[in-house]
PDB file of C-alpha atoms in Angstrom:
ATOM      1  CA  UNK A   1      90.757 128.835  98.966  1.00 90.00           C
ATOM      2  CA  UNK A   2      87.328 129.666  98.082  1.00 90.00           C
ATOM      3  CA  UNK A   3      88.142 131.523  94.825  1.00 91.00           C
ATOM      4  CA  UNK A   4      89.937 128.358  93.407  1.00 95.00           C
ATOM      5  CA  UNK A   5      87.414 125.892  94.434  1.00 95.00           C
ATOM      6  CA  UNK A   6      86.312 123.215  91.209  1.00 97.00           C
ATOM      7  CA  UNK A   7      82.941 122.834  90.294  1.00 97.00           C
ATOM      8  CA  UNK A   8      82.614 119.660  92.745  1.00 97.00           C
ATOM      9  CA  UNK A   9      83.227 122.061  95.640  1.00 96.00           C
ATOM     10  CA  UNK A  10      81.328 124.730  93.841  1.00 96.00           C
ATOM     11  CA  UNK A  11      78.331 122.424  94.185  1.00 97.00           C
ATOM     12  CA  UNK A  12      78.704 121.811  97.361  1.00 96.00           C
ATOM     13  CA  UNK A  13      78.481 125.265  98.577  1.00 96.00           C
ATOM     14  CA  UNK A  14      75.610 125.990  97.194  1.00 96.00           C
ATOM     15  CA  UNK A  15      73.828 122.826  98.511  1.00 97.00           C
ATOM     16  CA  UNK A  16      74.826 124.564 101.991  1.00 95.00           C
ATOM     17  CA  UNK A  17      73.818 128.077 100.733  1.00 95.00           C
ATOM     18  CA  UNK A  18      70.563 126.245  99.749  1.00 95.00           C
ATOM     19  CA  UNK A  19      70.199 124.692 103.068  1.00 95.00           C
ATOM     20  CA  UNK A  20      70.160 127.418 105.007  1.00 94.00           C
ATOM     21  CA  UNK A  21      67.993 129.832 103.046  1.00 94.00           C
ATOM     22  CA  UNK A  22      65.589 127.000 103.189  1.00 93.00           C
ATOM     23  CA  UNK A  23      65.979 125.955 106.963  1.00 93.00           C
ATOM     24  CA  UNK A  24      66.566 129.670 107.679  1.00 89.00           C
ATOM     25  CA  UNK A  25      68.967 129.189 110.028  1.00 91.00           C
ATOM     26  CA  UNK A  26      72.944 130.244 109.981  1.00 94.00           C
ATOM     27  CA  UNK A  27      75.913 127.979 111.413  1.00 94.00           C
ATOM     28  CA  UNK A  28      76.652 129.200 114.873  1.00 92.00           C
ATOM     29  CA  UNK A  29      80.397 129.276 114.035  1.00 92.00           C
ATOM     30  CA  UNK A  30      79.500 132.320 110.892  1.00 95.00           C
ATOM     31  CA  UNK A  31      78.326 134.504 113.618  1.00 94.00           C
ATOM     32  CA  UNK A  32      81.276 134.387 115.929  1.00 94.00           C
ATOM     33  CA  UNK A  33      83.643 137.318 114.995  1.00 94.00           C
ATOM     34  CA  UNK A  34      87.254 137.703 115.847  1.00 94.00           C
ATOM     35  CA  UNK A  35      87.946 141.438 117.137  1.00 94.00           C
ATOM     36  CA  UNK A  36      91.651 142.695 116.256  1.00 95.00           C
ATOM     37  CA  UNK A  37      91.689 145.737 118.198  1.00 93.00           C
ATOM     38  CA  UNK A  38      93.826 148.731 116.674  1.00 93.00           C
ATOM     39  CA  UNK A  39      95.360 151.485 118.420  1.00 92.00           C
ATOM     40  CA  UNK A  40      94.654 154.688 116.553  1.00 92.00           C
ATOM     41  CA  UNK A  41      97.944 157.189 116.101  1.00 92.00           C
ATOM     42  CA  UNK A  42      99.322 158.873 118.988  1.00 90.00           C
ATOM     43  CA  UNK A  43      96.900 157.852 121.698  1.00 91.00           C
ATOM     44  CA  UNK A  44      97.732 156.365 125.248  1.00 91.00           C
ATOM     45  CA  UNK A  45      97.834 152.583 124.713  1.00 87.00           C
ATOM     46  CA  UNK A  46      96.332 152.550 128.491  1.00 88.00           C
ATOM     47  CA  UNK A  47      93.068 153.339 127.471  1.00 90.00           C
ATOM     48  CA  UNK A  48      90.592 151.541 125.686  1.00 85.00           C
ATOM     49  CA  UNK A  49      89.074 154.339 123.876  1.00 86.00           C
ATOM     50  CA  UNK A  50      92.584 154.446 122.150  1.00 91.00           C
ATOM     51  CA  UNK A  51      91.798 151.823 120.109  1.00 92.00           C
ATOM     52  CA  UNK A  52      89.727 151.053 116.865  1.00 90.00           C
ATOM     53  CA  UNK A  53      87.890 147.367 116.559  1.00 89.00           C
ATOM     54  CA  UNK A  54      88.493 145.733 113.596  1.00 92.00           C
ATOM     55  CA  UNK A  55      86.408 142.692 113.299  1.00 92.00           C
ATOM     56  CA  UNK A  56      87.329 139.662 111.274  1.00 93.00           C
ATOM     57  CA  UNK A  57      83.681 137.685 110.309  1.00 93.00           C
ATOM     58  CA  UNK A  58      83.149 134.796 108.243  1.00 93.00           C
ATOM     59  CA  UNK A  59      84.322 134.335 104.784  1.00 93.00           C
ATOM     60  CA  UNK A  60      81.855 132.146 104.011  1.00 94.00           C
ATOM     61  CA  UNK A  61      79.404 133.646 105.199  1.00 95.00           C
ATOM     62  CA  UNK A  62      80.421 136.958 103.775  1.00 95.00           C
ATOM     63  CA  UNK A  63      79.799 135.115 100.488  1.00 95.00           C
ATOM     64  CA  UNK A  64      76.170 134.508 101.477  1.00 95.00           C
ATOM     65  CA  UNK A  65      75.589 137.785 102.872  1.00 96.00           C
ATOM     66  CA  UNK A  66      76.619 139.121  99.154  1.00 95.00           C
ATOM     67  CA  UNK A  67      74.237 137.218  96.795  1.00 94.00           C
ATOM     68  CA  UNK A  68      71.405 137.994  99.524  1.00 95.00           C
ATOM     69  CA  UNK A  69      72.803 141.913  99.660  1.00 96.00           C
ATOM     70  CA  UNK A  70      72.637 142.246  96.445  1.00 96.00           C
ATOM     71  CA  UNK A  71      69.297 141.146  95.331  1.00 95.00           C
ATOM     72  CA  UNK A  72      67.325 142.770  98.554  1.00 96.00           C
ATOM     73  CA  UNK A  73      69.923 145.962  96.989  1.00 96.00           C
ATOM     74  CA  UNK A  74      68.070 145.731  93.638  1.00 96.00           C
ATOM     75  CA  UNK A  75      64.718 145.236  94.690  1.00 97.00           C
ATOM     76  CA  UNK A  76      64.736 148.122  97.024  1.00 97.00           C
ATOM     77  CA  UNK A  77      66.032 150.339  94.511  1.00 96.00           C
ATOM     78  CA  UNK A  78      63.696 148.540  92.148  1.00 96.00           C
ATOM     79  CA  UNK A  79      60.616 149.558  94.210  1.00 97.00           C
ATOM     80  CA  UNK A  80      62.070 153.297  94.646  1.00 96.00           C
ATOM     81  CA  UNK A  81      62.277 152.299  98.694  1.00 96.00           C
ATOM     82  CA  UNK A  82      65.216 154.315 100.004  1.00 96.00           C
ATOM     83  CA  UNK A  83      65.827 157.958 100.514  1.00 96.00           C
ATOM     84  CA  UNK A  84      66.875 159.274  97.213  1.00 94.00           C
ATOM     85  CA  UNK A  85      68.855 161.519  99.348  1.00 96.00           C
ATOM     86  CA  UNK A  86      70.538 158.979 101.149  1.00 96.00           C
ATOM     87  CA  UNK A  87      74.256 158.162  98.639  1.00 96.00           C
ATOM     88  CA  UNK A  88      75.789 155.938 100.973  1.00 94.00           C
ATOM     89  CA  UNK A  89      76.302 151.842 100.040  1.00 93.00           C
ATOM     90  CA  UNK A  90      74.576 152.469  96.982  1.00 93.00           C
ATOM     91  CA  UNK A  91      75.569 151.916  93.718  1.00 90.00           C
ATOM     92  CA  UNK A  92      77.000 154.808  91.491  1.00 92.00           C
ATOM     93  CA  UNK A  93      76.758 156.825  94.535  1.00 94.00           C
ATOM     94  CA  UNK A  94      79.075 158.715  96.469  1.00 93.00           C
ATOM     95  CA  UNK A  95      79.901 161.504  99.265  1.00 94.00           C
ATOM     96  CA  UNK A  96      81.385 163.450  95.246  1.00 95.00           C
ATOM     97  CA  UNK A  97      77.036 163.110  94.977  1.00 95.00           C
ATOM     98  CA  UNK A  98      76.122 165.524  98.257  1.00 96.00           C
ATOM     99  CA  UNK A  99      78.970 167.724  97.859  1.00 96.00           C
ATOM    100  CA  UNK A 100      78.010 168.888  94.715  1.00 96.00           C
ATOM    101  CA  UNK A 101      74.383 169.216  95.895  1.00 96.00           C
ATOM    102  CA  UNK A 102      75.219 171.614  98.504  1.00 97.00           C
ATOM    103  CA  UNK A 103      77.631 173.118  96.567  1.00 97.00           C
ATOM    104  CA  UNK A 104      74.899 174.201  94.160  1.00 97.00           C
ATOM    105  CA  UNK A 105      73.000 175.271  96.956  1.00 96.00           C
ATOM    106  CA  UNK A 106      74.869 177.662  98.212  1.00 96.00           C
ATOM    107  CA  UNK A 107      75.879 178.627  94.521  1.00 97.00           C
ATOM    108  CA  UNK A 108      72.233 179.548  93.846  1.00 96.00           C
ATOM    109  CA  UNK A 109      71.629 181.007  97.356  1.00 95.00           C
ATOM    110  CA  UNK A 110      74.730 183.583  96.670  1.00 95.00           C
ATOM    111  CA  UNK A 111      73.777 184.368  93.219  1.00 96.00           C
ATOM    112  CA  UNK A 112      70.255 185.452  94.855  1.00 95.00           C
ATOM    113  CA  UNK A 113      72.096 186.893  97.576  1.00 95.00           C
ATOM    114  CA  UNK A 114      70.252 184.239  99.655  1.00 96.00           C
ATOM    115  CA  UNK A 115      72.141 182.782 103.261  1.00 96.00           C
ATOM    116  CA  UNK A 116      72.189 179.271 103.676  1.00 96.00           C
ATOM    117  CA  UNK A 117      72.300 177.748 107.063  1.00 97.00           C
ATOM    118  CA  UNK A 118      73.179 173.998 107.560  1.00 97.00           C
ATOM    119  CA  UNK A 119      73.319 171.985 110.428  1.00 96.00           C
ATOM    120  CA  UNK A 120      75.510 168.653 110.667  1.00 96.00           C
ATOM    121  CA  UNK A 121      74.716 165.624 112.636  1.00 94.00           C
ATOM    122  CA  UNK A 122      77.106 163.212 113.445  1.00 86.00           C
ATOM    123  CA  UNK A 123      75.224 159.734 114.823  1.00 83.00           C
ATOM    124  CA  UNK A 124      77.764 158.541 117.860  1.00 82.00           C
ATOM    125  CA  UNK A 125      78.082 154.829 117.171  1.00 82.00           C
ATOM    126  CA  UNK A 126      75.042 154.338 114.973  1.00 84.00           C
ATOM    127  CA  UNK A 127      75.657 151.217 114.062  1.00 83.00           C
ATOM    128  CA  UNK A 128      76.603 149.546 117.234  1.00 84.00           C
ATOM    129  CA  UNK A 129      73.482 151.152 118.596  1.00 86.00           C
ATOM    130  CA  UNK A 130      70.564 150.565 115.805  1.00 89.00           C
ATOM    131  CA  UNK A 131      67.828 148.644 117.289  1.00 90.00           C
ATOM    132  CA  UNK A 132      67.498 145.226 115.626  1.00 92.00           C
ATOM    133  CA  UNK A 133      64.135 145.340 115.674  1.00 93.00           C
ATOM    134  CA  UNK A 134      64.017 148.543 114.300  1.00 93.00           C
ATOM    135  CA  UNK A 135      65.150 146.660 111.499  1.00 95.00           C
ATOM    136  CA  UNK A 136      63.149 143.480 111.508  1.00 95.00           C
ATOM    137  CA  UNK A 137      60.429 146.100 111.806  1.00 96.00           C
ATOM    138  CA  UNK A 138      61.108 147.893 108.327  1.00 96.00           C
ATOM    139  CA  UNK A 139      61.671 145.041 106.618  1.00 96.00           C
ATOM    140  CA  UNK A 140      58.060 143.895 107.496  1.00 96.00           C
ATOM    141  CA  UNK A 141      56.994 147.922 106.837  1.00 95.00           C
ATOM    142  CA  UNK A 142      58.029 147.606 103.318  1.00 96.00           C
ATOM    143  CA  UNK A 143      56.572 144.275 102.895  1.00 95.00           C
ATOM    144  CA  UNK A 144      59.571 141.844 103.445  1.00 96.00           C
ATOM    145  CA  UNK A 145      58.623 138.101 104.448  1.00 94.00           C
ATOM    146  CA  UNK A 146      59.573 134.455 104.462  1.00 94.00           C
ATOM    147  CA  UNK A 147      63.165 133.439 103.899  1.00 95.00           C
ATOM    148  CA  UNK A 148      64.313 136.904 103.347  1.00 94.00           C
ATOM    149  CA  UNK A 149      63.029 138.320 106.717  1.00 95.00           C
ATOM    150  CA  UNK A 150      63.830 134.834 108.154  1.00 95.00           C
ATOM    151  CA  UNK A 151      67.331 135.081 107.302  1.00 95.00           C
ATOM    152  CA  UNK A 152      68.368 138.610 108.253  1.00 96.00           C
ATOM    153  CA  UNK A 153      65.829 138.154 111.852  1.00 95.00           C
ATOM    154  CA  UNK A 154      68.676 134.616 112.595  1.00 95.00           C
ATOM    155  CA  UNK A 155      71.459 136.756 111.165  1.00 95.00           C
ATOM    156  CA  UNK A 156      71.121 139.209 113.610  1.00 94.00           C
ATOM    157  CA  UNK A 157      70.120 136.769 116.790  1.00 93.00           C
ATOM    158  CA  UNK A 158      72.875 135.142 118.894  1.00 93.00           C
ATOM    159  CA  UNK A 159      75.912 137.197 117.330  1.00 93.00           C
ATOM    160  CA  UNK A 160      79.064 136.896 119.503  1.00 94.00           C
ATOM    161  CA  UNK A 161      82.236 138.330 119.349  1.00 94.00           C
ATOM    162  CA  UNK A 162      86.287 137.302 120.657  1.00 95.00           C
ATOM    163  CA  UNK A 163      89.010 139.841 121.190  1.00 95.00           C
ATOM    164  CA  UNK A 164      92.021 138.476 119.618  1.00 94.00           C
ATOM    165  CA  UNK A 165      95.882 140.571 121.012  1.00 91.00           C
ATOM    166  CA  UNK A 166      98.523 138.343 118.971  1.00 89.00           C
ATOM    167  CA  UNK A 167      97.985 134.595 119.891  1.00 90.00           C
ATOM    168  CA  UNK A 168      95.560 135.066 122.883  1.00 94.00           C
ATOM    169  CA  UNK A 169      91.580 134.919 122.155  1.00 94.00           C
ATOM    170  CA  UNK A 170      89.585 135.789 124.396  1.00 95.00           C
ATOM    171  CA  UNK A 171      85.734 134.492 125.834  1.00 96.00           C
ATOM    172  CA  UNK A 172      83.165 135.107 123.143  1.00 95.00           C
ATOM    173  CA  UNK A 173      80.514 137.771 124.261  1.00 93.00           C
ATOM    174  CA  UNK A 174      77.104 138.444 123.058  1.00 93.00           C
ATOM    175  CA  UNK A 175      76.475 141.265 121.020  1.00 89.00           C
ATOM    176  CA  UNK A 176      73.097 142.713 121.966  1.00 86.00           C
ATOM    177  CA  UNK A 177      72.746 145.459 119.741  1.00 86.00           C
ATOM    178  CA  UNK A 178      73.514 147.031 116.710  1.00 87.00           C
ATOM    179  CA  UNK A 179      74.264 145.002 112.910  1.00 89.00           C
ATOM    180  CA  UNK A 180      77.247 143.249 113.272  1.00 88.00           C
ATOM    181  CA  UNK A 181      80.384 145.202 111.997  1.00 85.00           C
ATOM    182  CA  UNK A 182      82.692 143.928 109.046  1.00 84.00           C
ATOM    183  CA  UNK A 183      79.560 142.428 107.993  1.00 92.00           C
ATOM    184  CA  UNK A 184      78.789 142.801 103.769  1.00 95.00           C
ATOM    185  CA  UNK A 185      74.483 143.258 104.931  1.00 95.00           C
ATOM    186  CA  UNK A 186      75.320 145.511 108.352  1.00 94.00           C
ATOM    187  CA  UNK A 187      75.651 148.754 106.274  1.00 94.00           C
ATOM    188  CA  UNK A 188      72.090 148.039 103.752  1.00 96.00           C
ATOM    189  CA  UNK A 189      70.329 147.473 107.197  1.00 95.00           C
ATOM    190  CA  UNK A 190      71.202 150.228 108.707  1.00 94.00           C
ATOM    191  CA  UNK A 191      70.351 152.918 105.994  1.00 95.00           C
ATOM    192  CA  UNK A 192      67.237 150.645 105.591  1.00 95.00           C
ATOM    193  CA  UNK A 193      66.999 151.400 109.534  1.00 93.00           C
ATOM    194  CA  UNK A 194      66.863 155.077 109.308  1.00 93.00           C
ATOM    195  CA  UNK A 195      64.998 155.485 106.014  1.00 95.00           C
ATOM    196  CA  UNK A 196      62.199 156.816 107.801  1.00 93.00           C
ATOM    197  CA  UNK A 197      64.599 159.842 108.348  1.00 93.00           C
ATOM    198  CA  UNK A 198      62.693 161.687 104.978  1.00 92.00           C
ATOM    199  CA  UNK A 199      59.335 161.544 106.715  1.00 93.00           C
ATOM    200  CA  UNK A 200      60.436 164.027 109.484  1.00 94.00           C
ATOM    201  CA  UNK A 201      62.298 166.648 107.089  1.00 95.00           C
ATOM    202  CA  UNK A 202      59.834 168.921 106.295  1.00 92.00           C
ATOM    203  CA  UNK A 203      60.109 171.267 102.948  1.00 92.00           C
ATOM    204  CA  UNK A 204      61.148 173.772 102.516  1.00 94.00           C
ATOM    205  CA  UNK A 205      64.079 172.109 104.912  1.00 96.00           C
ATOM    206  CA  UNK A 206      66.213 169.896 102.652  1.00 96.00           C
ATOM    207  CA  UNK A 207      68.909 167.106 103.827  1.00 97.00           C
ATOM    208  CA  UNK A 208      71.391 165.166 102.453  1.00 97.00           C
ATOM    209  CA  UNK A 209      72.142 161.607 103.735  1.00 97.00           C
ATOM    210  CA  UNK A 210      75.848 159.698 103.573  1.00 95.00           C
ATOM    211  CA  UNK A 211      75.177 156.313 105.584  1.00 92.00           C
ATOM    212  CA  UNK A 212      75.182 157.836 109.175  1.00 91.00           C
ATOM    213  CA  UNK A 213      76.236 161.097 108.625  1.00 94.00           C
ATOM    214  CA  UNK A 214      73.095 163.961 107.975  1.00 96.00           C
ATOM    215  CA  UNK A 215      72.890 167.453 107.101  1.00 97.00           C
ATOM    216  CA  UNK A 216      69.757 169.550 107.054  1.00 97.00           C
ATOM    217  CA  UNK A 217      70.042 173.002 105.229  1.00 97.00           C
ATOM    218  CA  UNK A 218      67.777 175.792 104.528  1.00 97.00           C
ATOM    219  CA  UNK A 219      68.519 179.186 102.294  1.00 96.00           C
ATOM    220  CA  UNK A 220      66.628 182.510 102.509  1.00 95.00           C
ATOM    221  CA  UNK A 221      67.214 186.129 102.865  1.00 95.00           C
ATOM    222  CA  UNK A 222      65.852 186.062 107.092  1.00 95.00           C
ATOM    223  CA  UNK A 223      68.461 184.132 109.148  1.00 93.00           C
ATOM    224  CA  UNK A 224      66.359 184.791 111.649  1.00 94.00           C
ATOM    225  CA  UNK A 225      63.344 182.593 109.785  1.00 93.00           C
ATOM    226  CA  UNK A 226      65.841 180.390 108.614  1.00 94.00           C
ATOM    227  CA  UNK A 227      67.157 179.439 112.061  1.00 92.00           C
ATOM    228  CA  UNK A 228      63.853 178.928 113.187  1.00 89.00           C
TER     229      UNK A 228
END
């Protein structure tokens, strides 16, 4: 519907886009999401943990959260602001990116006959779990204010969420934590979340960041030093 509105419509959107980067302040109904819970293959419909939430937001609002996305995107790259380690939900980046950098590692390690040791962290629900004002906290860090950090701070208040099971919806609950999933901003807030990340890696240790998922890794001839 959106994609074949005329320019009358057009204009009318972004009056309300307008609107509420000025009043700084989201319809209630854009932060109510509609959770389609999927059971993952081969596992006991019985149990909850069996099955994957998909959540449905906004489309609207998914429209918003691009043009926003997008320019906070280019102004933090702009400024040199995120981990140039980190490859994840940024442009002409990829997983292809850390791969071949720890490829080459341990390419140049063997050809000095060098060990490398890496260790892989796997973050157990980051993004349900990030700390909201972790976020409003960077944002402020790196010199984020007005509408911008007015937005994203409402964005993130008041979220609820219904679990849908073919016609039946159920009571919206409030979603305390964490950046809202199926959300186009969620995953640039998170890595902006654990940027800080690069300031605790200490050379010679190097790491590699894909959105959530870190590895640390360390060559020498000792792997005895190395480990420690």
């Amino acid at each position: 519907m959106i994609k074949h509105f005329n320019q009358k419509n057009l204009k009318c959107f972004l009056h309300l886009n307008n609107n509420i980067w000025t009043a700084n302040m989201l319809p209630n109904n854009w932060k109510l999401a509609h959770v389609l819970p999927q059971r993952k293959p081969n596992k006991d419909n019985s149990e909850a943990s069996s099955y994957r939430p998909v959540r449905l937001t906004n489309s609207a609002c998914k429209i918003t959260e691009k043009i926003i996305t997008a320019r906070l995107r280019e102004d933090l790259e702009n400024r040199k602001i995120l981990d140039k380690h980190q490859s994840g939900f940024r442009k002409n980046k990829s997983t292809i990116d850390n791969l071949i950098r720890l490829q080459q590692e341990i390419v140049d390690g063997t050809s000095e006959k060098q060990h490398v040791m890496c260790v892989f962290f796997d973050m157990e629900k980051a993004f349900d779990n990030i700390n909201k004002n972790t976020i409003l906290d960077t944002l402020k860090q790196y010199k984020y204010e007005g509408n911008v950090l007015y937005f994203i701070k409402d964005f993130l208040v008041d979220r609820k969420f219904a679990v849908r099971v073919g016609a039946s919806l159920s009571q919206p609950y409030s979603q305390e934590q964490g950046t809202p999933q199926g959300s186009v901003i969620s995953p640039l807030l998170f890595i902006l979340a654990i940027n800080s990340i690069q300031q605790v890696i200490k050379a010679p240790v190097k790491h590699l960041l894909f959105a959530d998922d870190l590895v640390i890794f360390l060559r020498g001839k000792d792997i005895k030093e190395i480990e420690k």
